[in-house]
Amino acid sequence: MTETCDAIIIGGGVMGASIISNLATSGVTNTILLEKSTIGAGSTGRSSGAIRMHYSTKVNASLAHKSLTVFSNFSDLVGGDVGFVKTGYMVFAPSEASQAFRENISMQQEIGISTREIDHKEAAELAPVFKIAETEHIAWEDDSGHADPSATALAYINHARANGATIHLEAPVIDIKISESGSSHQVITEKACFESETVIMATGPWTSSLLKKIDVSLP
């Protein structure tokens, strides 16, 4: 028997958990998440949990900046304690990369990120145990920090469940089929078959092997 839903999310790490939670917030609740093991068992469970915004592209920096708002207000927006601690974040660049480094800082400031270049004296005050070469350039983010990745994924899952989403654990995907019209997709596990117009891969390094099932190659 095939179960139909509005969206299927493959992968129960923090990305898949966040996606299904945010779909629920948007009113899309007839959704299914398939995780081959347990929540956060892959890359999420091995993450350092750094919450930082120093990226070299505007898209990534903007997304990271938006995520800071979520982590700063997580209990109100999602529910649960994910252990966010604001520690600040220090970034280093060699002298030969100084122009690109300063361009990145300028781009991040335009987005609204609280970041700035600091001198070695201030860096030593902020992180006295660091050994910093005299030729290195240093940036400091005031608002960055870290959170518990596994707790974050679980909080998103709990929020999604509370709003009607269905979570299947120990449910590895064994096949994916696309209809002749291309308008619907079947995702098949060992125990069930699910169908939807929308399938979202949140499977990190496992994405390439899954997409081979529908003859899609990733670099």
Tab-separated table of C-alpha atoms in Angstrom:
chain	number	residue	atom	x	y	z
A	1	MET	CA	0.000	0.000	0.000
A	2	THR	CA	1.305	3.457	-0.948
A	3	GLU	CA	0.929	6.374	1.453
A	4	THR	CA	0.545	9.808	-0.141
A	5	CYS	CA	1.742	13.018	1.479
A	6	ASP	CA	2.586	16.639	0.667
A	7	ALA	CA	6.346	16.225	1.067
A	8	ILE	CA	8.886	13.532	1.847
A	9	ILE	CA	12.132	14.483	3.559
A	10	ILE	CA	14.944	11.949	3.429
A	11	GLY	CA	17.471	12.344	6.229
A	12	GLY	CA	17.044	12.906	9.955
A	13	GLY	CA	20.000	15.141	10.666
A	14	VAL	CA	19.664	18.763	11.678
A	15	MET	CA	18.945	19.841	8.080
A	16	GLY	CA	16.117	17.376	7.486
A	17	ALA	CA	14.727	18.027	10.953
A	18	SER	CA	14.808	21.781	10.373
A	19	ILE	CA	13.095	21.419	6.994
A	20	ILE	CA	10.188	19.342	8.278
A	21	SER	CA	9.809	21.636	11.298
A	22	ASN	CA	9.738	24.764	9.145
A	23	LEU	CA	7.249	23.149	6.774
A	24	ALA	CA	5.017	22.560	9.791
A	25	THR	CA	5.418	26.199	10.834
A	26	SER	CA	4.319	27.183	7.315
A	27	GLY	CA	1.203	25.024	7.612
A	28	VAL	CA	2.453	22.034	5.603
A	29	THR	CA	1.915	19.205	8.076
A	30	ASN	CA	1.063	16.158	5.943
A	31	THR	CA	4.747	15.356	5.693
A	32	ILE	CA	6.986	12.351	6.256
A	33	LEU	CA	10.635	12.180	7.265
A	34	LEU	CA	12.599	9.004	6.602
A	35	GLU	CA	15.787	8.368	8.570
A	36	LYS	CA	17.890	5.268	7.969
A	37	SER	CA	19.062	5.148	11.585
A	38	THR	CA	18.218	7.525	14.436
A	39	ILE	CA	17.889	11.312	14.636
A	40	GLY	CA	21.270	12.998	14.297
A	41	ALA	CA	23.151	9.729	13.815
A	42	GLY	CA	25.201	10.956	10.838
A	43	SER	CA	27.117	14.190	10.342
A	44	THR	CA	24.959	16.067	12.864
A	45	GLY	CA	26.070	13.871	15.741
A	46	ARG	CA	29.700	14.537	14.843
A	47	SER	CA	29.374	18.296	14.438
A	48	SER	CA	31.108	20.789	16.716
A	49	GLY	CA	27.903	22.829	16.718
A	50	ALA	CA	29.580	26.133	15.872
A	51	ILE	CA	27.163	28.991	15.203
A	52	ARG	CA	29.198	31.458	13.154
A	53	MET	CA	28.666	33.763	10.210
A	54	HIS	CA	32.074	34.268	8.621
A	55	TYR	CA	31.463	32.914	5.127
A	56	SER	CA	32.889	34.091	1.838
A	57	THR	CA	29.573	34.124	-0.060
A	58	LYS	CA	26.633	36.414	0.628
A	59	VAL	CA	24.130	33.548	0.461
A	60	ASN	CA	25.863	31.489	3.151
A	61	ALA	CA	26.545	34.498	5.358
A	62	SER	CA	22.902	35.623	5.080
A	63	LEU	CA	21.580	32.171	5.960
A	64	ALA	CA	23.945	31.949	8.924
A	65	HIS	CA	22.826	35.385	10.100
A	66	LYS	CA	19.174	34.309	9.958
A	67	SER	CA	20.020	31.137	11.874
A	68	LEU	CA	21.532	33.226	14.669
A	69	THR	CA	18.107	34.791	15.250
A	70	VAL	CA	16.609	31.313	15.530
A	71	PHE	CA	19.228	30.027	17.972
A	72	SER	CA	18.996	33.183	20.064
A	73	ASN	CA	15.225	32.662	20.426
A	74	PHE	CA	15.004	28.891	20.006
A	75	SER	CA	12.738	28.084	22.944
A	76	ASP	CA	10.159	30.621	21.739
A	77	LEU	CA	10.350	29.818	18.018
A	78	VAL	CA	10.738	26.029	18.115
A	79	GLY	CA	10.713	24.833	21.702
A	80	GLY	CA	13.337	23.091	23.770
A	81	ASP	CA	16.774	23.965	25.078
A	82	VAL	CA	19.564	23.478	22.530
A	83	GLY	CA	22.296	24.878	24.754
A	84	PHE	CA	23.183	27.940	22.690
A	85	VAL	CA	26.113	29.753	24.304
A	86	LYS	CA	27.400	33.049	22.921
A	87	THR	CA	31.190	32.944	23.020
A	88	GLY	CA	32.243	35.066	20.063
A	89	TYR	CA	34.184	33.725	17.097
A	90	MET	CA	37.667	34.568	15.856
A	91	VAL	CA	38.803	34.174	12.252
A	92	PHE	CA	42.354	34.385	10.903
A	93	ALA	CA	43.766	35.094	7.455
A	94	PRO	CA	47.334	35.223	6.133
A	95	SER	CA	48.707	38.540	4.905
A	96	GLU	CA	48.439	37.508	1.245
A	97	ALA	CA	44.662	37.105	1.660
A	98	SER	CA	44.119	40.460	3.375
A	99	GLN	CA	42.130	42.062	0.544
A	100	ALA	CA	39.674	39.169	0.197
A	101	PHE	CA	39.457	38.947	3.992
A	102	ARG	CA	38.468	42.603	4.321
A	103	GLU	CA	36.021	42.330	1.433
A	104	ASN	CA	34.357	39.425	3.256
A	105	ILE	CA	34.097	41.446	6.452
A	106	SER	CA	32.587	44.382	4.548
A	107	MET	CA	30.039	42.101	2.853
A	108	GLN	CA	29.084	40.559	6.187
A	109	GLN	CA	28.669	43.976	7.813
A	110	GLU	CA	26.328	45.041	4.992
A	111	ILE	CA	24.147	42.031	5.823
A	112	GLY	CA	24.001	43.154	9.445
A	113	ILE	CA	26.493	40.737	10.975
A	114	SER	CA	28.348	42.089	13.997
A	115	THR	CA	31.901	41.485	12.811
A	116	ARG	CA	35.019	43.598	12.584
A	117	GLU	CA	38.756	43.390	12.077
A	118	ILE	CA	40.691	43.585	15.332
A	119	ASP	CA	44.352	44.124	16.154
A	120	HIS	CA	46.680	41.663	17.858
A	121	LYS	CA	46.359	43.387	21.224
A	122	GLU	CA	42.579	42.927	21.329
A	123	ALA	CA	42.911	39.367	20.029
A	124	ALA	CA	45.311	38.556	22.864
A	125	GLU	CA	42.836	39.956	25.387
A	126	LEU	CA	39.973	37.922	23.924
A	127	ALA	CA	41.950	34.686	23.527
A	128	PRO	CA	45.151	34.843	25.589
A	129	VAL	CA	46.111	31.205	24.911
A	130	PHE	CA	46.163	31.665	21.131
A	131	LYS	CA	49.504	32.007	19.374
A	132	ILE	CA	48.913	34.364	16.470
A	133	ALA	CA	51.530	35.203	13.862
A	134	GLU	CA	52.302	38.898	13.564
A	135	THR	CA	51.480	38.807	9.854
A	136	GLU	CA	48.003	37.353	10.329
A	137	HIS	CA	44.809	39.384	10.018
A	138	ILE	CA	42.073	38.766	12.573
A	139	ALA	CA	38.295	39.215	12.581
A	140	TRP	CA	35.962	38.945	15.547
A	141	GLU	CA	32.237	38.149	15.632
A	142	ASP	CA	30.585	39.244	18.874
A	143	ASP	CA	27.387	37.204	18.656
A	144	SER	CA	28.598	33.797	17.496
A	145	GLY	CA	28.883	30.728	19.695
A	146	HIS	CA	27.889	27.086	19.796
A	147	ALA	CA	24.883	24.849	20.440
A	148	ASP	CA	24.175	21.136	20.850
A	149	PRO	CA	23.637	19.702	17.325
A	150	SER	CA	21.808	16.556	18.451
A	151	ALA	CA	19.528	18.503	20.792
A	152	THR	CA	18.795	20.933	17.952
A	153	ALA	CA	17.781	18.142	15.572
A	154	LEU	CA	15.615	16.482	18.223
A	155	ALA	CA	13.901	19.762	19.122
A	156	TYR	CA	13.001	20.332	15.469
A	157	ILE	CA	11.668	16.766	15.218
A	158	ASN	CA	9.549	17.199	18.358
A	159	HIS	CA	8.141	20.448	16.976
A	160	ALA	CA	7.297	18.807	13.650
A	161	ARG	CA	5.639	15.825	15.343
A	162	ALA	CA	3.586	18.098	17.585
A	163	ASN	CA	2.267	19.791	14.453
A	164	GLY	CA	1.259	16.618	12.633
A	165	ALA	CA	4.379	15.446	10.793
A	166	THR	CA	5.285	11.751	10.736
A	167	ILE	CA	8.810	10.545	11.487
A	168	HIS	CA	10.039	7.079	10.486
A	169	LEU	CA	13.280	5.890	12.095
A	170	GLU	CA	15.296	2.832	11.066
A	171	ALA	CA	13.780	3.330	7.602
A	172	PRO	CA	16.553	3.348	4.983
A	173	VAL	CA	15.477	4.255	1.466
A	174	ILE	CA	16.062	1.354	-0.906
A	175	ASP	CA	14.601	2.847	-4.081
A	176	ILE	CA	13.185	6.022	-5.608
A	177	LYS	CA	10.878	6.018	-8.614
A	178	ILE	CA	9.616	8.919	-10.706
A	179	SER	CA	6.289	8.720	-12.534
A	180	GLU	CA	6.286	8.872	-16.338
A	181	SER	CA	4.900	12.408	-16.208
A	182	GLY	CA	7.530	13.411	-13.662
A	183	SER	CA	4.837	14.891	-11.434
A	184	SER	CA	5.137	12.432	-8.552
A	185	HIS	CA	7.812	10.421	-6.807
A	186	GLN	CA	7.717	7.155	-4.934
A	187	VAL	CA	10.179	6.617	-2.111
A	188	ILE	CA	10.451	3.012	-1.050
A	189	THR	CA	11.771	1.605	2.219
A	190	GLU	CA	11.952	-2.015	3.335
A	191	LYS	CA	8.530	-1.760	4.979
A	192	ALA	CA	6.554	0.893	3.089
A	193	CYS	CA	6.096	2.999	-0.021
A	194	PHE	CA	5.459	6.747	0.102
A	195	GLU	CA	4.412	9.037	-2.729
A	196	SER	CA	4.599	12.801	-3.105
A	197	GLU	CA	5.116	15.549	-5.654
A	198	THR	CA	7.928	16.857	-3.456
A	199	VAL	CA	10.929	14.887	-2.225
A	200	ILE	CA	13.691	16.701	-0.359
A	201	MET	CA	17.118	15.136	0.033
A	202	ALA	CA	18.747	16.158	3.307
A	203	THR	CA	21.286	13.384	3.276
A	204	GLY	CA	24.649	15.144	3.152
A	205	PRO	CA	27.428	12.902	1.799
A	206	TRP	CA	24.926	10.110	1.125
A	207	THR	CA	22.993	12.209	-1.422
A	208	SER	CA	25.037	11.121	-4.423
A	209	SER	CA	24.389	7.411	-3.881
A	210	LEU	CA	20.659	8.013	-3.426
A	211	LEU	CA	20.358	10.138	-6.559
A	212	LYS	CA	21.987	7.402	-8.613
A	213	LYS	CA	18.728	5.513	-8.141
A	214	ILE	CA	17.081	8.068	-10.454
A	215	ASP	CA	20.109	8.437	-12.751
A	216	VAL	CA	21.185	11.804	-11.388
A	217	SER	CA	24.910	12.382	-10.916
A	218	LEU	CA	26.431	14.857	-8.492
A	219	PRO	CA	30.051	16.058	-8.606
